[in-house]
């Protein structure tokens, strides 16, 4: 055991190690009896591949580089693939990131290569596809089509469409059959009833975001494959329906927050009314928090401030949760027969593919009289400790008190290294992490980027500030017209609370965040004197510019609820924007930006830096070719982590070994 100052502890968690383990599996599904999912490849340019688990348990990548299974619909994408089992082998369709075309592939056919099903459009962002559903009996794929009608980011329409599997639309846009009329700005992919006679999907329109209000639409499926008599059966401007599906008995299932919590409903009747979430913010088309089984049971991802994987009996309202170490499950589920597959993680393990069986003999309890549990096992992307797990942080779930006595939820990761302690009279530096969204939350799971800092003697505090999800609509609505106020106040309250209780060094507090978290970071540096420095990643910096044409269509009117209508409160946009108040920023900062980012474009960073020029504030700007919104390449992540650590070292007088010095300019 060595006694060394905080921030100077030697750590086995190098930036390259953290980068190699960045990302998580997504979008599970079944192709026959096989479980499939997408998986990141940070060291291969950040692409995502499609992985299958064969009957013998062997995992294999279905698509080699450069294939990149990822959609750009609403820029955040969504479910990019679907598959079906056939006697001659599986058929899968997927979206390739490079051209956004929909492709068909038969991986078991010798010499087969993916063949395009959709054309390329030269207009604007072209044609994009997401949330596909194979209808092999009709020779079609039903999915969401996003079509640009001009060069502007909001020149776009979205419809439910049918793409022929024979490739006849590969060069012919006219061969794509539109199933809806485009009257709604946003739609999800349709879900067919068990008898194939009805289809259900979600829709919403500007200025609402899907967590504000959505409509649940049901239509009749005619014999010729058209949708008729579409009508709204639930939802509205102030009711968010996060997902819809059909039970095997033909009843309609959906997750609505009409009571203030996303709860599950069957034909408009509550199934399991609780003050917890059975849904979440629909950032990606095709996210799935519940999946009905043939038995009538329903697999659910649910919880309050965290999520568990459970089996819900809709007749009794009882939920039996999966037994195992996982404390967080992602919004993706697949079912086949009695099997359920999801993606779970914990503070000691990264996200991995988990399967549980719902056969009666698979349900039991850990001890006499205990709550029933469902037996689960890892079947893919299994967590493998790259270092001794003793080096991982030991997080704490905390609740802090903010202005006017409001509760603030946070995860605290104290400095931790099994081989080091600090001198007894020293308090550690802490970095406040502000998550993106902002309508999202930070899950309590193993993150080697956090461990990169905590293992060196730097604490991290993830703040689920007011406006975050997982705590009901009232908590979520705290940020309405208060973005740049409540989030800033809540982060500051946690930082100062840690200092006041003697956990953190008041003189060595920093803040960092990406996207909306980058906004909160920059706004905090401009409006408070809490932090000694900050790390700002792919941020929003100029509200008026971002809200009047600089961002993509999905979020183009997000600020109407977060800040207020621009036409009515233009002064509020100027008053809260860090770009308008660069003169207030005196703390050193690191600014990181992807040059291909269409959500938070580089132009905002460039204007901000122009206003900082010559002010004498030490800072650095790193821009990355080929990176968009959220960094995916391993070499980028290495540069980001090492630069961030160097910033803290220089500002706080730390001495981390082996870290390149970041050059700061004024």
XYZ file of C-alpha atoms in Angstrom:
666
model
C 0.000 0.000 0.000
C 1.465 3.331 -1.126
C 0.609 6.704 0.349
C 0.358 9.100 -2.591
C -1.480 12.336 -3.255
C -4.880 12.120 -4.902
C -4.627 12.245 -8.680
C -1.157 10.678 -8.749
C -2.029 7.042 -8.134
C -0.656 4.585 -10.699
C -3.507 2.714 -12.387
C -3.748 -0.370 -14.623
C -6.751 1.212 -16.371
C -5.073 2.968 -19.272
C -7.014 5.175 -21.679
C -6.577 2.550 -24.393
C -8.120 -0.093 -22.175
C -11.138 2.081 -21.427
C -11.503 2.923 -25.124
C -11.406 -0.720 -26.200
C -14.352 -1.457 -23.887
C -16.444 1.552 -24.893
C -20.026 0.996 -26.047
C -22.511 -1.778 -25.379
C -24.570 -4.405 -27.194
C -27.979 -3.232 -28.429
C -31.164 -4.334 -30.196
C -31.523 -7.994 -29.289
C -33.736 -10.238 -31.379
C -34.420 -13.842 -32.275
C -33.866 -15.442 -35.673
C -35.535 -18.778 -35.185
C -34.006 -20.263 -32.039
C -30.883 -18.082 -32.265
C -30.394 -14.846 -30.316
C -28.886 -11.979 -32.344
C -27.862 -8.415 -31.429
C -25.671 -5.504 -32.527
C -22.308 -4.908 -30.899
C -19.707 -2.090 -31.008
C -16.238 -2.365 -32.509
C -14.393 0.728 -31.170
C -11.044 -0.395 -32.600
C -12.586 -0.828 -36.072
C -13.450 2.801 -36.637
C -16.339 2.666 -34.182
C -18.570 0.553 -36.435
C -21.334 -1.730 -35.137
C -21.620 -5.308 -36.282
C -24.407 -7.878 -36.138
C -23.703 -10.851 -33.870
C -25.460 -14.206 -33.774
C -25.331 -16.883 -31.094
C -25.568 -20.285 -32.720
C -27.305 -23.242 -31.125
C -23.950 -24.563 -29.860
C -23.339 -21.295 -27.980
C -20.696 -19.947 -30.377
C -20.883 -16.187 -31.041
C -19.893 -14.890 -34.445
C -19.992 -11.584 -36.254
C -22.344 -11.832 -39.213
C -20.898 -8.842 -41.064
C -17.239 -7.965 -41.428
C -15.808 -4.473 -41.875
C -16.699 -2.060 -43.314
C -20.369 -2.978 -42.813
C -21.773 -0.785 -40.037
C -25.242 -1.760 -38.773
C -26.651 1.574 -37.665
C -29.527 3.827 -38.707
C -29.540 7.624 -38.806
C -33.309 8.155 -38.663
C -33.916 11.141 -36.328
C -30.058 11.076 -36.175
C -30.163 8.956 -33.015
C -31.298 5.998 -35.092
C -32.992 2.986 -33.616
C -33.488 -0.677 -34.337
C -31.445 -1.226 -37.525
C -32.122 -4.907 -38.317
C -34.635 -7.749 -38.418
C -34.340 -11.439 -39.205
C -36.365 -14.516 -40.021
C -35.541 -18.222 -39.978
C -36.165 -20.242 -43.151
C -35.424 -23.869 -44.052
C -32.564 -22.731 -46.281
C -31.068 -20.525 -43.557
C -31.633 -17.124 -41.931
C -32.633 -14.027 -43.849
C -31.705 -10.703 -42.266
C -32.279 -7.125 -43.335
C -30.204 -4.272 -41.953
C -29.347 -0.609 -42.427
C -25.748 0.246 -43.291
C -24.516 3.491 -41.785
C -22.459 4.628 -44.777
C -25.300 5.015 -47.283
C -28.340 4.357 -45.048
C -29.722 1.848 -47.538
C -31.636 -1.187 -46.370
C -29.857 -4.435 -47.289
C -30.845 -8.108 -47.299
C -28.348 -10.822 -46.401
C -28.384 -14.609 -46.255
C -25.314 -15.372 -44.129
C -25.513 -19.179 -44.501
C -25.492 -19.058 -48.303
C -21.917 -19.658 -49.555
C -20.434 -16.552 -51.146
C -23.476 -14.418 -50.373
C -23.020 -10.702 -49.889
C -25.551 -8.148 -48.707
C -27.750 -6.884 -51.545
C -29.434 -3.466 -51.478
C -33.196 -3.239 -51.180
C -33.584 0.548 -51.310
C -32.223 3.330 -53.524
C -29.934 6.238 -52.761
C -31.491 9.688 -52.962
C -29.400 12.752 -53.852
C -31.771 15.058 -51.968
C -30.623 16.430 -48.600
C -29.870 13.606 -46.179
C -31.345 11.078 -48.603
C -33.520 8.077 -47.714
C -33.165 6.449 -44.316
C -34.811 3.425 -42.723
C -35.356 2.100 -39.199
C -37.354 -0.385 -37.109
C -37.791 -3.036 -39.834
C -40.238 -5.947 -39.555
C -39.901 -8.813 -42.015
C -43.101 -9.975 -43.687
C -41.694 -12.904 -45.602
C -45.165 -14.146 -46.560
C -45.738 -10.884 -48.449
C -42.165 -10.552 -49.681
C -41.795 -7.209 -47.903
C -40.101 -5.352 -45.052
C -42.338 -2.942 -43.124
C -40.399 -0.103 -41.490
C -40.111 3.638 -41.001
C -38.943 5.681 -43.972
C -37.335 9.072 -43.362
C -37.112 11.018 -46.614
C -35.419 14.364 -47.107
C -37.290 16.715 -49.429
C -34.680 19.480 -49.506
C -31.225 20.444 -48.300
C -32.281 21.830 -44.910
C -32.169 19.698 -41.760
C -35.942 20.055 -41.288
C -36.864 19.396 -44.920
C -37.987 15.879 -44.124
C -41.025 13.629 -43.983
C -41.556 10.272 -42.266
C -43.978 7.478 -43.114
C -44.518 3.803 -42.487
C -43.465 2.025 -45.672
C -43.206 -1.431 -47.227
C -39.992 -2.341 -49.069
C -40.027 -5.324 -51.475
C -37.578 -8.101 -50.625
C -36.906 -8.927 -54.280
C -34.699 -5.857 -54.713
C -37.064 -4.133 -57.165
C -36.793 -0.896 -55.156
C -32.992 -0.896 -55.087
C -32.927 1.657 -57.902
C -36.589 2.646 -57.966
C -38.070 4.860 -55.229
C -41.482 4.287 -56.786
C -41.377 0.607 -55.851
C -41.488 1.506 -52.152
C -45.081 1.273 -50.956
C -46.072 3.977 -48.482
C -48.501 2.745 -45.838
C -49.286 6.026 -44.052
C -50.030 9.490 -45.374
C -47.233 11.465 -43.700
C -49.597 13.676 -41.707
C -47.550 13.066 -38.557
C -43.996 14.362 -38.300
C -42.698 11.308 -36.433
C -43.761 7.663 -36.457
C -42.532 4.342 -35.128
C -42.592 1.054 -36.991
C -45.928 -0.808 -37.068
C -46.683 -3.793 -34.849
C -49.054 -6.381 -36.334
C -51.736 -8.133 -34.309
C -51.413 -11.935 -34.064
C -54.079 -12.444 -36.750
C -52.405 -9.909 -39.044
C -55.571 -7.855 -39.388
C -54.539 -4.777 -37.414
C -51.432 -2.644 -37.092
C -50.481 -0.273 -34.281
C -47.809 2.403 -34.119
C -46.945 5.665 -32.335
C -46.888 9.174 -33.786
C -46.184 12.696 -32.570
C -45.611 16.178 -33.932
C -43.617 19.315 -33.285
C -43.131 20.956 -30.879
C -43.679 17.903 -28.664
C -40.955 15.415 -27.940
C -42.044 11.772 -27.534
C -41.782 12.002 -23.735
C -44.184 14.986 -23.814
C -47.054 13.499 -25.788
C -47.600 10.794 -28.394
C -50.607 9.213 -30.101
C -51.282 5.490 -30.339
C -52.721 4.766 -33.775
C -54.451 1.568 -34.869
C -55.417 0.703 -38.453
C -56.999 -2.222 -40.274
C -54.708 -4.218 -42.560
C -56.572 -4.911 -45.798
C -56.085 -8.004 -47.895
C -53.957 -6.052 -50.377
C -51.553 -5.039 -47.603
C -52.731 -1.441 -47.256
C -53.589 0.254 -43.954
C -57.122 1.584 -43.654
C -59.249 3.484 -41.137
C -56.283 4.640 -39.074
C -57.479 6.249 -35.859
C -56.039 7.357 -32.509
C -57.011 5.109 -29.593
C -54.871 6.560 -26.774
C -52.366 9.276 -25.977
C -52.408 12.976 -26.719
C -50.482 16.227 -26.205
C -49.918 15.589 -22.497
C -49.719 11.786 -22.428
C -46.556 9.999 -23.479
C -46.950 6.461 -24.776
C -43.470 4.975 -25.022
C -44.233 1.630 -26.694
C -47.078 -0.396 -28.161
C -47.429 -4.111 -28.950
C -50.041 -6.867 -29.157
C -50.526 -9.686 -26.679
C -50.974 -13.158 -28.176
C -54.697 -13.067 -27.349
C -55.088 -9.980 -29.562
C -55.332 -7.401 -26.780
C -53.452 -4.137 -27.191
C -50.577 -3.432 -24.775
C -48.925 -0.070 -24.274
C -46.853 1.912 -21.769
C -48.403 5.280 -20.877
C -47.500 7.946 -18.319
C -51.074 9.228 -17.891
C -50.777 8.753 -14.100
C -47.366 10.421 -13.902
C -45.463 7.156 -14.347
C -44.972 5.021 -17.456
C -47.192 2.068 -16.531
C -48.451 -0.822 -18.610
C -52.009 -0.950 -19.975
C -54.011 -3.690 -21.680
C -56.923 -2.438 -23.786
C -56.931 0.774 -21.751
C -56.918 -0.970 -18.357
C -53.897 -0.697 -16.036
C -52.035 -3.975 -15.650
C -49.579 -3.193 -12.872
C -50.143 0.318 -11.457
C -47.039 1.381 -9.575
C -45.025 4.521 -8.934
C -42.218 3.255 -11.132
C -41.419 3.244 -14.826
C -42.311 0.505 -17.322
C -41.165 2.739 -20.179
C -38.746 5.549 -20.877
C -37.762 8.365 -23.235
C -37.986 7.264 -26.866
C -34.619 8.523 -28.103
C -34.280 5.649 -30.579
C -37.067 4.247 -32.735
C -37.737 0.650 -31.757
C -36.698 0.750 -28.105
C -38.562 -1.925 -26.173
C -39.422 -1.986 -22.466
C -41.899 -4.870 -22.629
C -42.474 -7.966 -24.749
C -45.514 -10.264 -24.577
C -44.958 -14.022 -24.377
C -47.115 -16.760 -25.880
C -48.104 -17.856 -22.368
C -49.782 -14.509 -21.694
C -46.971 -13.343 -19.396
C -45.125 -10.144 -20.264
C -41.377 -9.557 -20.028
C -40.784 -6.057 -18.628
C -37.906 -3.674 -17.997
C -39.070 -1.631 -15.018
C -37.971 0.308 -11.970
C -37.518 3.625 -10.231
C -34.139 5.274 -10.686
C -32.821 1.934 -11.972
C -34.248 -0.918 -14.041
C -34.755 -4.641 -13.505
C -35.796 -7.364 -15.919
C -38.987 -9.037 -14.747
C -41.850 -11.271 -15.786
C -45.277 -9.705 -15.273
C -48.444 -11.722 -14.863
C -51.146 -9.364 -16.220
C -53.889 -11.288 -14.428
C -52.467 -10.731 -10.940
C -50.164 -7.735 -11.472
C -47.291 -9.669 -9.877
C -43.768 -9.125 -11.231
C -41.047 -11.750 -10.788
C -37.590 -10.241 -11.330
C -34.593 -11.983 -12.843
C -32.111 -13.213 -10.271
C -28.521 -12.233 -10.843
C -25.985 -9.461 -10.367
C -27.577 -7.053 -12.857
C -28.951 -3.803 -11.499
C -29.697 -2.086 -14.798
C -31.332 -3.311 -18.011
C -31.381 -1.482 -21.335
C -34.564 -0.749 -23.285
C -34.332 -3.772 -25.556
C -36.090 -7.120 -25.222
C -36.772 -10.157 -27.396
C -38.910 -13.216 -26.731
C -39.194 -16.645 -28.368
C -41.366 -19.360 -26.905
C -40.646 -19.276 -23.203
C -37.292 -17.501 -23.616
C -36.583 -13.828 -22.895
C -33.391 -12.011 -23.873
C -32.313 -8.584 -22.619
C -29.141 -6.590 -21.957
C -28.089 -6.052 -18.341
C -25.219 -4.517 -16.385
C -24.176 -3.667 -12.841
C -21.577 -1.541 -11.020
C -19.220 -4.532 -11.328
C -20.021 -5.618 -14.885
C -20.552 -3.949 -18.248
C -23.636 -4.590 -20.373
C -24.010 -8.217 -21.445
C -26.697 -10.269 -23.169
C -28.855 -12.066 -20.597
C -31.426 -14.820 -21.120
C -34.072 -16.134 -18.763
C -36.627 -18.898 -19.234
C -40.216 -18.493 -18.135
C -41.064 -22.184 -17.858
C -42.724 -22.797 -14.476
C -39.806 -24.917 -13.287
C -37.434 -22.039 -14.122
C -39.245 -19.771 -11.674
C -38.391 -20.179 -8.035
C -37.016 -18.369 -5.022
C -33.591 -18.073 -3.478
C -34.845 -19.095 -0.036
C -37.976 -20.211 1.747
C -40.628 -17.504 1.886
C -38.654 -15.155 -0.372
C -40.035 -13.231 -3.333
C -40.087 -15.412 -6.468
C -37.226 -14.882 -8.883
C -36.560 -15.918 -12.468
C -33.338 -17.791 -13.172
C -31.165 -15.997 -15.720
C -27.790 -16.521 -17.394
C -25.379 -14.648 -19.646
C -25.462 -15.866 -23.237
C -23.500 -13.199 -25.122
C -21.093 -10.262 -24.945
C -20.120 -11.656 -21.560
C -18.327 -9.255 -19.259
C -14.662 -10.154 -18.879
C -12.637 -8.194 -16.338
C -9.723 -6.594 -18.205
C -8.105 -5.705 -14.862
C -8.449 -6.818 -11.280
C -12.024 -5.826 -10.286
C -10.564 -4.528 -7.044
C -9.614 -1.496 -9.158
C -13.239 -0.703 -9.990
C -14.945 2.123 -8.106
C -17.376 1.380 -5.308
C -20.320 3.697 -6.038
C -22.880 5.081 -3.635
C -26.507 5.919 -4.411
C -27.165 9.310 -2.828
C -29.939 11.880 -2.569
C -28.942 15.520 -2.047
C -31.020 18.550 -1.160
C -31.167 21.340 -3.686
C -32.814 24.771 -3.826
C -36.253 25.033 -2.184
C -35.608 21.634 -0.609
C -35.954 19.583 -3.802
C -34.392 16.133 -3.973
C -31.491 15.502 -6.351
C -30.479 11.969 -7.235
C -26.804 11.160 -7.793
C -24.255 8.365 -7.979
C -21.030 9.057 -6.115
C -17.828 7.269 -7.120
C -15.128 7.984 -4.506
C -11.457 7.594 -5.463
C -10.513 3.949 -5.158
C -7.310 2.006 -5.774
C -6.425 -1.160 -3.812
C -2.751 -0.219 -3.825
C -2.959 3.426 -2.815
C -4.193 5.745 -0.109
C -3.889 9.495 0.177
C -2.340 11.408 3.056
C -4.800 11.622 5.926
C -5.244 15.374 5.772
C -5.961 15.580 2.022
C -9.394 15.747 0.412
C -9.817 14.446 -3.140
C -10.661 16.384 -6.272
C -14.083 15.570 -7.727
C -15.552 15.845 -11.202
C -19.311 16.350 -11.597
C -20.641 14.421 -14.602
C -23.745 15.924 -16.251
C -25.493 13.409 -18.491
C -26.806 14.134 -21.981
C -30.379 14.309 -23.087
C -31.258 16.213 -20.981
C -34.380 13.995 -20.832
C -32.346 10.926 -19.901
C -30.373 9.674 -16.921
C -27.035 8.208 -15.858
C -27.362 4.470 -15.088
C -25.382 2.924 -12.243
C -23.185 0.532 -14.237
C -19.503 -0.238 -14.647
C -17.870 2.403 -16.837
C -14.123 2.132 -17.352
C -13.998 5.814 -18.227
C -15.142 6.583 -14.692
C -12.713 3.978 -13.341
C -9.936 5.670 -15.339
C -10.294 8.652 -13.000
C -11.286 7.042 -9.704
C -8.376 4.583 -9.858
C -6.038 7.581 -10.109
C -7.499 9.290 -7.072
C -10.133 11.561 -8.662
C -13.745 11.211 -7.526
C -16.691 11.285 -9.905
C -20.287 12.267 -9.169
C -22.991 11.503 -11.745
C -25.952 13.811 -11.183
C -29.450 12.868 -12.296
C -30.568 16.466 -12.036
C -34.189 17.621 -12.201
C -35.492 16.753 -15.655
C -33.918 13.291 -15.627
C -35.992 10.200 -16.279
C -36.643 7.267 -13.969
C -38.424 9.243 -11.241
C -41.779 9.998 -12.828
C -43.166 12.809 -14.943
C -43.180 15.401 -12.168
C -39.415 15.043 -11.682
C -38.988 15.057 -15.473
C -41.013 18.252 -15.819
C -38.800 20.197 -13.407
C -36.716 21.193 -16.418
C -39.616 22.650 -18.429
C -38.513 26.164 -19.363
C -35.765 25.804 -16.734
C -32.907 24.310 -18.762
C -29.741 26.098 -17.806
C -31.203 26.831 -14.374
C -32.370 23.644 -12.618
C -29.661 21.418 -14.118
C -26.966 23.952 -13.237
C -28.320 24.439 -9.711
C -28.630 20.698 -9.070
C -25.095 19.921 -10.225
C -23.757 22.754 -8.083
C -25.763 21.538 -5.078
C -24.211 18.074 -5.333
C -20.691 19.500 -5.785
C -21.018 21.850 -2.832
C -22.750 19.192 -0.765
C -19.796 16.862 -1.235
C -17.430 19.638 -0.197
C -19.472 20.683 2.835
C -19.643 17.138 4.198
C -15.872 16.718 3.816
C -15.995 14.239 0.927
C -14.510 16.507 -1.760
C -11.950 19.323 -1.822
C -13.865 22.578 -2.336
C -10.909 24.074 -4.157
C -10.682 21.173 -6.604
C -14.110 20.702 -8.139
C -14.585 20.232 -11.890
C -17.548 19.571 -14.172
C -17.846 17.679 -17.444
C -20.545 16.540 -19.839
C -21.393 15.798 -23.443
C -24.239 17.050 -25.664
C -26.879 18.435 -23.271
C -24.347 17.684 -20.520
C -21.888 19.838 -22.445
C -24.444 22.628 -22.310
C -24.845 22.200 -18.542
C -21.064 22.230 -18.155
C -20.597 25.403 -20.176
C -23.587 27.092 -18.539
C -22.204 26.168 -15.110
C -18.831 27.740 -15.913
C -20.589 30.882 -17.167
C -23.038 31.297 -14.289
C -21.385 29.883 -11.155
C -18.047 30.013 -9.386
C -18.251 26.451 -8.107
C -15.764 24.788 -10.449
C -12.064 25.182 -11.038
C -12.317 23.893 -14.628
C -14.558 21.968 -17.015
C -14.564 19.512 -19.891
C -17.163 20.293 -22.568
C -17.921 17.596 -25.130
C -19.930 18.168 -28.387
C -22.086 20.798 -26.666
C -24.955 23.164 -27.312
C -23.574 26.645 -26.642
C -25.881 29.064 -28.485
C -29.585 28.448 -27.853
C -30.915 30.866 -30.454
C -28.717 29.426 -33.192
C -29.405 25.834 -32.206
C -33.146 26.455 -32.009
C -33.429 28.259 -35.341
C -31.916 25.968 -37.923
C -28.546 24.721 -36.691
C -29.642 21.304 -35.487
C -31.527 18.326 -36.884
C -35.289 17.962 -37.225
C -35.985 15.708 -34.230
C -34.730 18.247 -31.668
C -35.322 21.391 -33.710
C -38.175 22.467 -31.402
C -36.996 20.763 -28.205
C -36.158 24.168 -26.726
C -39.833 25.182 -26.889
C -40.340 23.095 -23.757
C -36.828 23.296 -22.261
C -36.469 27.084 -22.492
C -39.749 28.470 -23.860
C -40.981 29.657 -27.269
C -38.183 31.615 -28.931
C -40.575 34.194 -30.365
C -41.992 34.929 -26.909
C -38.871 34.806 -24.724
C -35.873 35.678 -26.949
C -34.152 37.348 -24.030
C -34.167 34.080 -22.096
C -32.291 32.378 -24.948
C -29.599 35.054 -24.908
C -29.348 35.258 -21.127
C -28.746 31.527 -20.676
C -26.405 30.877 -23.618
C -22.721 30.470 -22.717
C -21.809 31.774 -26.178
C -23.456 35.078 -25.289
C -21.590 35.313 -21.987
C -18.082 34.152 -22.752
C -16.873 37.107 -20.721
C -18.205 35.442 -17.573
C -16.065 32.337 -17.988
C -12.812 32.548 -16.070
C -12.104 28.859 -15.365
C -9.886 26.808 -17.701
C -11.729 24.413 -19.983
C -11.281 21.686 -22.582
C -13.640 21.737 -25.571
C -14.062 18.557 -27.645
C -16.024 18.330 -30.881
C -16.736 15.911 -33.728
C -16.474 17.630 -37.090
C -19.265 15.473 -38.580
C -21.734 16.349 -35.819
C -25.103 17.460 -37.249
C -26.845 17.522 -33.850
C -24.488 19.949 -32.106
C -22.531 21.375 -35.051
C -18.909 22.614 -34.858
C -20.053 26.114 -35.802
C -21.273 26.654 -32.249
C -17.846 25.810 -30.828
C -16.143 28.073 -33.326
C -18.302 31.076 -32.432
C -17.799 30.418 -28.744
C -14.017 30.202 -29.125
C -13.930 33.423 -31.146
C -15.531 35.216 -28.194
C -13.040 33.639 -25.766
C -10.024 34.652 -27.830
C -7.642 37.024 -26.078
C -9.417 36.842 -22.733
C -6.528 35.089 -21.004
C -8.523 31.985 -19.986
C -6.433 28.813 -20.459
C -8.248 26.373 -22.735
C -7.830 23.777 -25.461
C -9.986 22.824 -28.439
C -9.746 19.363 -29.980
C -11.796 18.614 -33.090
C -12.011 15.117 -34.550
C -12.431 14.229 -38.209
C -14.886 11.419 -38.837
C -16.599 11.732 -35.463
C -20.210 12.765 -35.068
C -22.355 13.245 -32.003
C -20.830 10.975 -29.381
C -17.358 9.623 -30.007
C -17.073 6.032 -31.211
C -13.469 5.493 -32.293
C -10.965 4.071 -29.845
C -8.196 6.505 -30.800
C -10.565 9.428 -30.186
C -11.518 8.141 -26.746
C -7.849 7.729 -25.802
C -7.110 11.327 -26.775
C -10.183 12.590 -24.913
C -9.425 10.779 -21.644
C -5.743 11.689 -21.573
C -6.470 15.330 -22.433
C -9.158 15.560 -19.766
C -6.852 14.096 -17.126
C -4.099 16.499 -18.155
C -6.472 19.445 -17.731
C -7.298 18.420 -14.158
C -3.621 17.788 -13.430
C -2.596 21.249 -14.559
C -5.435 23.102 -12.843
C -5.445 21.146 -9.573
C -1.729 20.468 -9.242
C -1.974 16.703 -9.727
C 0.819 14.459 -10.915
C -0.635 11.463 -12.814
C 2.163 9.304 -14.208
C 2.540 8.742 -17.928
C -0.086 11.180 -19.198
C 0.757 13.447 -22.188
C 0.510 17.129 -21.368
C -2.403 18.959 -22.957
C -1.298 22.288 -24.391
C -3.519 25.068 -23.093
C -3.726 28.390 -24.893
C -5.232 31.717 -23.885
